[in-house]
Tab-separated table of C-alpha atoms in Angstrom:
chain	number	residue	atom	x	y	z
A	28	GLN	CA	-2.321	-7.217	-17.201
A	29	VAL	CA	-3.602	-5.321	-14.303
A	30	GLN	CA	-2.794	-1.668	-14.388
A	31	LEU	CA	-2.789	0.361	-10.819
A	32	VAL	CA	-2.749	4.032	-10.253
A	33	GLU	CA	-2.293	5.516	-7.291
A	34	SER	CA	-3.952	8.700	-5.720
A	35	GLY	CA	-4.190	10.918	-2.822
A	36	GLY	CA	-0.872	12.023	-1.714
A	37	GLU	CA	-0.453	15.457	-0.779
A	38	LEU	CA	1.462	17.628	1.532
A	39	VAL	CA	0.252	17.133	5.229
A	40	GLN	CA	1.322	18.575	8.905
A	41	PHE	CA	3.051	16.183	11.468
A	42	GLY	CA	0.185	14.448	13.673
A	43	GLY	CA	-2.167	14.758	9.966
A	44	SER	CA	-4.359	11.900	8.432
A	45	LEU	CA	-4.485	10.984	4.861
A	46	ARG	CA	-5.960	8.180	2.712
A	47	LEU	CA	-4.170	7.100	-0.072
A	48	SER	CA	-6.108	5.091	-3.370
A	49	CYS	CA	-5.072	2.491	-5.477
A	50	ALA	CA	-7.488	1.397	-8.707
A	51	ALA	CA	-7.334	-1.745	-10.442
A	52	SER	CA	-8.001	-2.017	-14.012
A	53	GLU	CA	-8.709	-5.602	-13.720
A	54	ARG	CA	-12.030	-6.840	-12.946
A	55	THR	CA	-10.596	-9.961	-11.392
A	56	PHE	CA	-9.540	-7.730	-8.590
A	57	SER	CA	-10.768	-9.790	-5.798
A	58	ALA	CA	-8.347	-12.332	-6.700
A	59	TYR	CA	-5.005	-10.698	-6.231
A	60	THR	CA	-3.235	-10.062	-2.506
A	61	MET	CA	-2.882	-6.309	-2.685
A	62	ALA	CA	0.101	-4.011	-1.117
A	63	TRP	CA	1.564	-0.852	-0.096
A	64	PHE	CA	5.225	0.021	-0.309
A	65	ARG	CA	6.966	2.952	0.378
A	66	GLN	CA	10.747	4.829	-0.582
A	67	ALA	CA	11.814	7.990	0.783
A	68	PRO	CA	15.029	9.627	-0.829
A	69	GLY	CA	17.982	7.903	-0.608
A	70	LYS	CA	16.558	4.633	0.732
A	71	GLU	CA	15.222	1.280	-0.420
A	72	ARG	CA	11.819	0.358	-1.043
A	73	GLU	CA	10.526	-0.897	1.955
A	74	PHE	CA	7.185	-2.524	2.799
A	75	VAL	CA	4.300	-0.919	4.569
A	76	ALA	CA	1.233	-3.241	4.580
A	77	THR	CA	-0.727	-6.442	2.636
A	78	ILE	CA	-3.917	-7.623	2.446
A	79	THR	CA	-5.321	-10.969	1.355
A	80	PHE	CA	-7.936	-11.933	-1.364
A	81	SER	CA	-11.132	-11.436	0.690
A	82	GLY	CA	-9.586	-9.001	3.089
A	83	SER	CA	-9.654	-11.212	6.098
A	84	PHE	CA	-6.063	-11.160	6.735
A	85	THR	CA	-3.928	-7.957	6.927
A	86	TYR	CA	0.205	-7.742	7.895
A	87	TYR	CA	2.034	-4.615	8.874
A	88	ALA	CA	5.469	-3.798	8.953
A	89	ASP	CA	6.414	-2.917	12.573
A	90	SER	CA	6.866	1.373	11.905
A	91	VAL	CA	3.087	1.679	11.015
A	92	LYS	CA	1.159	-0.704	13.401
A	93	GLY	CA	-1.619	1.062	15.055
A	94	ARG	CA	-0.903	4.334	12.847
A	95	PHE	CA	-1.874	2.934	9.462
A	96	THR	CA	-4.833	0.956	8.321
A	97	ILE	CA	-5.215	-1.037	5.000
A	98	SER	CA	-8.384	-1.828	3.470
A	99	ARG	CA	-9.699	-2.856	0.309
A	100	ASP	CA	-13.203	-2.567	-1.326
A	101	ASN	CA	-13.600	-5.002	-4.407
A	102	ALA	CA	-16.772	-4.077	-5.548
A	103	LYS	CA	-14.792	-0.592	-6.704
A	104	ASN	CA	-11.657	-2.625	-7.668
A	105	THR	CA	-10.081	-0.262	-4.966
A	106	MET	CA	-7.223	-0.696	-1.872
A	107	TYR	CA	-6.981	2.212	0.428
A	108	LEU	CA	-4.341	3.053	3.197
A	109	GLN	CA	-5.570	5.105	5.686
A	110	MET	CA	-2.556	7.250	7.427
A	111	ASN	CA	-3.222	8.590	10.982
A	112	SER	CA	-0.625	10.433	13.276
A	113	LEU	CA	1.465	11.408	10.548
A	114	LYS	CA	5.220	11.759	11.327
A	115	PRO	CA	8.308	13.237	8.867
A	116	GLY	CA	9.568	9.986	8.707
A	117	ASP	CA	6.744	8.655	6.586
A	118	THR	CA	7.572	10.883	3.838
A	119	ALA	CA	7.705	9.188	0.543
A	120	VAL	CA	6.615	7.998	-2.628
A	121	TYR	CA	4.269	5.155	-1.707
A	122	TYR	CA	3.214	2.831	-4.340
A	123	CYS	CA	0.662	0.077	-5.117
A	124	ALA	CA	1.527	-3.506	-5.474
A	125	ALA	CA	-0.424	-6.774	-6.765
A	126	ASP	CA	0.170	-10.524	-7.530
A	127	THR	CA	-1.950	-13.563	-7.618
A	128	ALA	CA	-0.068	-15.490	-5.012
A	129	TRP	CA	-0.513	-15.565	-0.882
A	130	ARG	CA	2.662	-16.853	0.722
A	131	GLY	CA	2.609	-15.761	3.978
A	132	GLY	CA	2.981	-11.863	5.686
A	133	PRO	CA	6.747	-12.113	5.775
A	134	LYS	CA	6.907	-13.535	2.434
A	135	MET	CA	4.333	-10.922	1.357
A	136	GLY	CA	7.076	-7.972	2.305
A	137	LEU	CA	9.397	-8.673	-0.179
A	138	THR	CA	9.009	-6.207	-3.470
A	139	SER	CA	10.037	-9.762	-5.596
A	140	ALA	CA	6.643	-11.194	-4.132
A	141	TYR	CA	4.725	-8.513	-6.486
A	142	ALA	CA	3.930	-8.475	-10.148
A	143	TYR	CA	2.276	-5.504	-10.959
A	144	TRP	CA	2.930	-1.922	-9.574
A	145	GLY	CA	1.229	1.435	-9.980
A	146	GLN	CA	3.950	4.956	-10.685
A	147	GLY	CA	3.711	6.194	-6.955
A	148	THR	CA	2.041	8.828	-5.151
A	149	GLN	CA	4.076	11.396	-3.056
A	150	VAL	CA	3.170	12.167	0.934
A	151	THR	CA	5.268	14.907	2.493
A	152	VAL	CA	4.749	15.377	6.068
A	153	SER	CA	6.258	18.587	7.347
A	154	SER	CA	7.400	19.240	10.801
């Protein structure tokens, strides 16, 4: 079973940038579809972005398009989320997720599509 550990979350100011990392224990990391989700207080966990095995295709939630970039380095078993132009509405716990399947971008935006989850890292954007 793959283990996922997020890091990089911290307090940043409005308009600032931050890069999150997700390190995987699985040495066959390149075979996994990866994704980022987030959950704000009082809200449901929501999709942020996903990336295919090779990184050739990415899919983003409308709320982060043009501001966030998902990427992966399979040689390092690590996925990243570069976040720019941060807003207070981006404040949430950010979770890394993984699965071996790919069912298309929209379906991979569902929490039920992923078998493995990290513990989350807190991102807080001040006004």
